[in-house]
Coordinates of C-alpha atoms and ligand atoms in Angstrom, one line a residue:
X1310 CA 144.5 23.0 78.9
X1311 CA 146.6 25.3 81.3
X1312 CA 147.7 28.4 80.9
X1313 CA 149.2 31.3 82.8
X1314 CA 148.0 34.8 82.1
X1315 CA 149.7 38.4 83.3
X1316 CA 147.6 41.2 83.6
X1317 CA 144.3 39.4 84.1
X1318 CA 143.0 41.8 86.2
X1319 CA 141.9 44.4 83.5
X1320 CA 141.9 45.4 79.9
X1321 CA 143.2 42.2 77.1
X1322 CA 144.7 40.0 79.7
X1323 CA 141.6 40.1 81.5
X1324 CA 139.4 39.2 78.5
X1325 CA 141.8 36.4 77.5
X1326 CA 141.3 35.0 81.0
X1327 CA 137.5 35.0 80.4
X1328 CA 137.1 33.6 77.4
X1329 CA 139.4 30.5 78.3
X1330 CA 138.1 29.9 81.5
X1331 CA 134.7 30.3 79.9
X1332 CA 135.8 27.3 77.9
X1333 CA 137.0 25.0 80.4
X1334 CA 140.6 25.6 80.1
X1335 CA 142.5 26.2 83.6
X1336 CA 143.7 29.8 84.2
X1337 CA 146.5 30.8 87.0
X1338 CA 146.8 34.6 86.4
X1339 CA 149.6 36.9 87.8
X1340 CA 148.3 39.7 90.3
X1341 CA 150.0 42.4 91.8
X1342 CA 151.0 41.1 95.8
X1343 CA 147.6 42.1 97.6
X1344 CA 145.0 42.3 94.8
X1345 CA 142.6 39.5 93.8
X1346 CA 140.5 39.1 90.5
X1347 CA 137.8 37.8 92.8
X1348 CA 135.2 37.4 90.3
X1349 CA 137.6 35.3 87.7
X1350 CA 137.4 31.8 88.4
X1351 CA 141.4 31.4 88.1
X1352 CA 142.5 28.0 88.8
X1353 CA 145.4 30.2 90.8
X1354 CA 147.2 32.6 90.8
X1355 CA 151.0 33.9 91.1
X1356 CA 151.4 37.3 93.5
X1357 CA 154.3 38.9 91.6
X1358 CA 155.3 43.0 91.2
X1359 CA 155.8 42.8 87.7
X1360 CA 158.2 45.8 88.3
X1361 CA 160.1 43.3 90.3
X1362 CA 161.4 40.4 87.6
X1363 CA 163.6 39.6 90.2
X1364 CA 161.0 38.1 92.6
X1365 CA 159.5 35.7 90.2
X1366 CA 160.7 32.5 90.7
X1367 CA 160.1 32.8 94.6
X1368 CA 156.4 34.0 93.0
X1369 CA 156.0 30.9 90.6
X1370 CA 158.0 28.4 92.6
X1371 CA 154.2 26.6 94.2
X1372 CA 153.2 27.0 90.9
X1373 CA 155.9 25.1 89.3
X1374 CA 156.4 22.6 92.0
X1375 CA 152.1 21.8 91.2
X1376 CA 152.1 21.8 87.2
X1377 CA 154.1 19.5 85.4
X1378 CA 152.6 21.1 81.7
X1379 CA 151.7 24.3 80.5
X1380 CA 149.9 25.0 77.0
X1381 CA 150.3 28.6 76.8
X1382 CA 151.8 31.4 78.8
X1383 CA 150.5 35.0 77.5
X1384 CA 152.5 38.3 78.9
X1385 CA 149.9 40.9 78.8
X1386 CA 150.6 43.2 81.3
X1387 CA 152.6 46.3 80.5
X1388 CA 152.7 50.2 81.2
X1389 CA 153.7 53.3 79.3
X1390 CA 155.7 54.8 81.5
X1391 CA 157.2 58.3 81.3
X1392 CA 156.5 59.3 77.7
X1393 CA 160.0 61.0 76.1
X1394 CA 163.5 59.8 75.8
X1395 CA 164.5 63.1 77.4
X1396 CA 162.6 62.4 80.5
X1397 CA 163.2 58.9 81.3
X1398 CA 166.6 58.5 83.8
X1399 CA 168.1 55.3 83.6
X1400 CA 165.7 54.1 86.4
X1401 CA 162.5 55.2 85.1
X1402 CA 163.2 53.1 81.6
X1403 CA 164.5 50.5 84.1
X1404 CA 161.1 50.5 85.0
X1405 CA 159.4 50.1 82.2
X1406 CA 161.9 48.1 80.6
X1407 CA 160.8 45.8 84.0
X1408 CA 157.3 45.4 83.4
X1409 CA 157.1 45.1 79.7
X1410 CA 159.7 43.1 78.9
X1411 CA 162.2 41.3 81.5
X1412 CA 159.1 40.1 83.9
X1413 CA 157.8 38.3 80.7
X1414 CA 160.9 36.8 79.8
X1415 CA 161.8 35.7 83.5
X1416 CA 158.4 33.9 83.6
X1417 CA 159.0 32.3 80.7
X1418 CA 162.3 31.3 82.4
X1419 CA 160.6 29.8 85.4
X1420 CA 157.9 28.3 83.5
X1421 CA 160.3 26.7 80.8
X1422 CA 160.6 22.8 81.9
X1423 CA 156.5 22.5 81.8
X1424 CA 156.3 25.2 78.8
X1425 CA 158.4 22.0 77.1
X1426 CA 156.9 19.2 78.2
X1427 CA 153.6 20.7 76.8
X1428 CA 155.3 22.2 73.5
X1429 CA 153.0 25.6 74.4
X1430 CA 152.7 28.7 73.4
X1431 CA 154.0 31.9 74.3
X1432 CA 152.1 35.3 73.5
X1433 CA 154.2 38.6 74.1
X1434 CA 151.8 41.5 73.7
X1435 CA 153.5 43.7 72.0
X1436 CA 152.2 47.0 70.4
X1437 CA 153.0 48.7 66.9
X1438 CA 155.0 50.7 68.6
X1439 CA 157.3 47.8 68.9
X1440 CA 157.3 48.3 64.5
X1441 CA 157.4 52.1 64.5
X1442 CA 158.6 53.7 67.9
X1443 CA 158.8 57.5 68.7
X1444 CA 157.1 60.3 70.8
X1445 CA 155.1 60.4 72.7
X1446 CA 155.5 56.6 73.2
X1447 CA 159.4 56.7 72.8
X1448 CA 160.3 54.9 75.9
X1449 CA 157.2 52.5 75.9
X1450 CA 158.0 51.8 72.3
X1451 CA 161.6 51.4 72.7
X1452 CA 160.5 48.7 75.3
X1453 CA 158.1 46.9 72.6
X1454 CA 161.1 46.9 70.5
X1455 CA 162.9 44.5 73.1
X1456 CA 160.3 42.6 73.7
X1457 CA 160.1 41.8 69.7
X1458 CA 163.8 41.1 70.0
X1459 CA 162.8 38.7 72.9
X1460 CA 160.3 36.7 71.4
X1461 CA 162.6 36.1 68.5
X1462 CA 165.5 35.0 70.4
X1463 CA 162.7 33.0 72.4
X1464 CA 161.5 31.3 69.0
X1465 CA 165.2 30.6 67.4
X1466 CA 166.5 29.1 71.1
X1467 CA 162.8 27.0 71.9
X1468 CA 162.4 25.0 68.4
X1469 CA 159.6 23.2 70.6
X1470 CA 157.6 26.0 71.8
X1471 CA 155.2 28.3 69.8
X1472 CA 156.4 32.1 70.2
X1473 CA 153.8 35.0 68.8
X1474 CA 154.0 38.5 69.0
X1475 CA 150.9 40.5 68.9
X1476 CA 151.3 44.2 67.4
X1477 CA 147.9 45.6 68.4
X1478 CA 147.4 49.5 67.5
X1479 CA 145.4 51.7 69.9
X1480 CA 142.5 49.4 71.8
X1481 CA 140.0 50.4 74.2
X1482 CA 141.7 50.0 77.2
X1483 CA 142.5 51.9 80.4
X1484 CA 146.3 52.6 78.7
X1485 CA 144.3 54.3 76.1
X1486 CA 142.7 56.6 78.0
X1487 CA 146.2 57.3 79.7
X1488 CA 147.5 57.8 76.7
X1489 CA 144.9 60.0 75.3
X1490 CA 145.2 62.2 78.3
X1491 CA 149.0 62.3 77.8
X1492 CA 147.9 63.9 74.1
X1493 CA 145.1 65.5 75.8
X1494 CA 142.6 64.2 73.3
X1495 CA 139.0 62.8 73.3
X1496 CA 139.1 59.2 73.9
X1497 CA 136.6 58.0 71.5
X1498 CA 136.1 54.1 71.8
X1499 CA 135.1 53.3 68.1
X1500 CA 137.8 55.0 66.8
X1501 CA 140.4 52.0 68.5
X1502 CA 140.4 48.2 68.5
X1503 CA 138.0 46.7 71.0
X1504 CA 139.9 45.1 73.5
X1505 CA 137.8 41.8 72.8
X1506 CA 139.2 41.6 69.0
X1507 CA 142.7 41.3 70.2
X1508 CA 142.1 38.8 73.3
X1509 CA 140.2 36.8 70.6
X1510 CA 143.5 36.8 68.5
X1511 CA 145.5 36.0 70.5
X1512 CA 143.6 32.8 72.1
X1513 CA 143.6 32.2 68.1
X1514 CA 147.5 31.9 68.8
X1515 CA 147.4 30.1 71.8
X1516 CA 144.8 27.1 70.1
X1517 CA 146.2 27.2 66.8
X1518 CA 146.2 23.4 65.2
X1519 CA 149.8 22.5 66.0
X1520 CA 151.1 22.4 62.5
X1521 CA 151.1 26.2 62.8
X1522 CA 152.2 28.9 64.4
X1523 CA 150.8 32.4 64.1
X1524 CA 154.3 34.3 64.7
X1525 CA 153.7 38.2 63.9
X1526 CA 150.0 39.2 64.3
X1527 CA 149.4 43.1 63.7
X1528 CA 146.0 44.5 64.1
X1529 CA 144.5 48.3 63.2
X1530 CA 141.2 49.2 63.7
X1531 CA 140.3 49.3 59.8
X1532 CA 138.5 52.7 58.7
X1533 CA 135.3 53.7 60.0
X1534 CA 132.6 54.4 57.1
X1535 CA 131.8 58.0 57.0
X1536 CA 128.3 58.7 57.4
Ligands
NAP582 N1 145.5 49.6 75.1 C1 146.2 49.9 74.0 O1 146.0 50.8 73.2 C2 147.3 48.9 73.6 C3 147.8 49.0 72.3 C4 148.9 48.2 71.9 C5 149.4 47.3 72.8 N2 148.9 47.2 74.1 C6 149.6 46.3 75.0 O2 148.6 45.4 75.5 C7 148.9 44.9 76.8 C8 147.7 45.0 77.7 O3 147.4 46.4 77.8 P1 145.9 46.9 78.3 O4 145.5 47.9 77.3 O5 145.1 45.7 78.6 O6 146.4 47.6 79.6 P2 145.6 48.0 80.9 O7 144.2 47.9 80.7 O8 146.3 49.3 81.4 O9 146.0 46.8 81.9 C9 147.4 46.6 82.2 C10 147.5 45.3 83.1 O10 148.9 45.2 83.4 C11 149.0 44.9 84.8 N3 150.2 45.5 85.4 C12 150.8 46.7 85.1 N4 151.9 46.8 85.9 C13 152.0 45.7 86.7 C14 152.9 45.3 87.7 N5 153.9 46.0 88.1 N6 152.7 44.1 88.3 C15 151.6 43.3 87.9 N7 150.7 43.6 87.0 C16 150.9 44.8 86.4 C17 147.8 45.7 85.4 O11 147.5 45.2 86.7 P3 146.6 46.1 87.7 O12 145.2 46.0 87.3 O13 146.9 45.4 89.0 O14 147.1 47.5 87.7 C18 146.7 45.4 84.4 O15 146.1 44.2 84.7 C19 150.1 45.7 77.2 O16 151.3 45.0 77.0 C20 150.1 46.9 76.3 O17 151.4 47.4 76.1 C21 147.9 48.0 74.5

């Protein structure tokens, strides 16, 4: 199967891209202009500034004039930006409002005629901030909470496509440690989702039996036993 992956150069996107390749399917992951993921065995890959939405069907156009089907399309990448409502301008949420949510919906919007003829899936990463926003993720979160609007919009308008949105909590992840350095806190890997849990859901999503469709998926890291 065929699939398109953002983010596949670190963290969930890049595990998703592992484990599917890993199984045979065909991965064309979206890299910044300039970098390379040289030891992924992408089928291809799209150069794209996520921060740039605009430049994404010039990005995908080979792409789409080379696949006629895609199974599953998963928007992984995203950034937290500047952390309070009282800091962000107009620009800087612009910005992250770019990345997290209108470079995933313009994708999907390039890739639509093959994300139809396959009847695939689309994963938006979301974030439980998407369910419960506020400092010191306000901005990011009030992005999340877009995106969420997005992929049901995405679901009620594409009757033939699979739409899921994944609400991990805190994972492993080099935005976790960003973020813990924002609270200036220990970051303390067992205490957060292991970055392989949620690229293991969301594959879940993306092979479901196609009776189904997974479309809300939160995950917590569940209690730690005390010793
Ligand atoms: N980690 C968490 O605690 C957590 C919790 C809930 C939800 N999430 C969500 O999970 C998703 C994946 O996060 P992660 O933890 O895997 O993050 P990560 O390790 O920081 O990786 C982010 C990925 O996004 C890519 N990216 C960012 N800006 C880009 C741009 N302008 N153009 C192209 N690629 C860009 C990065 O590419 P480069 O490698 O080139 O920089 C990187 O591959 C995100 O949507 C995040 O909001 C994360």
């Amino acid at each position: 199967m065929k699939f398109v992956i953002t983010g596949v150069r670190r963290g969930i996107g890049r595990l998703v891209a592992e484990r599917l390749i890993a199984d045979g399917h065909q991965v064309y992951g979206v890299l910044r202009p300039g970098s390379t993921a040289d030891d992924l065995d992408l089928a291809g890959s799209v150069h794209a500034d996520l921060a740039e939405p605009g430049s994404l069907p010039a990005a995908t156009s080979d792409l789409t004039r080379s696949i006629d089907r895609l199974d599953g399309l998963v928007h992984s990448a995203g950034i937290i930006g500047r952390t309070l409502l009282a800091e962000n301008s107009p620009a800087d949420m612009q910005a992250i409002f770019d990345v997290n949510v209108l470079a995933g919906a313009e994708l999907v919007r390039c890739l639509l005629p093959q994300l139809r003829h396959a009847a695939g899936t689309v994963v938006l990463v979301n974030s439980t901030s998407g369910l419960s926003a506020g400092p010191p993720l306000s901005a990011y979160g009030t992005s999340k909470y877009a995106l969420r609007g997005y992929a049901e919009a995405l679901r009620a308008e594409e009757p033939r496509l699979r739409v899921t949105s994944i609400f991990p909590s805190r994972t492993a992840t080099d935005m976790q440690r960003e973020l813990r350095a924002i609270e200036q806190g220990e970051f303390v890997a067992e205490d957060y989702l292991r970055p392989s849990t949620v690229a293991d859901l969301i594959i879940q999503a993306l092979l479901l039996p196609d009776d189904a469709v997974l479309t809300d998926v939160v995950v917590r890291p569940r209690a730690r036993p005390r010793s």
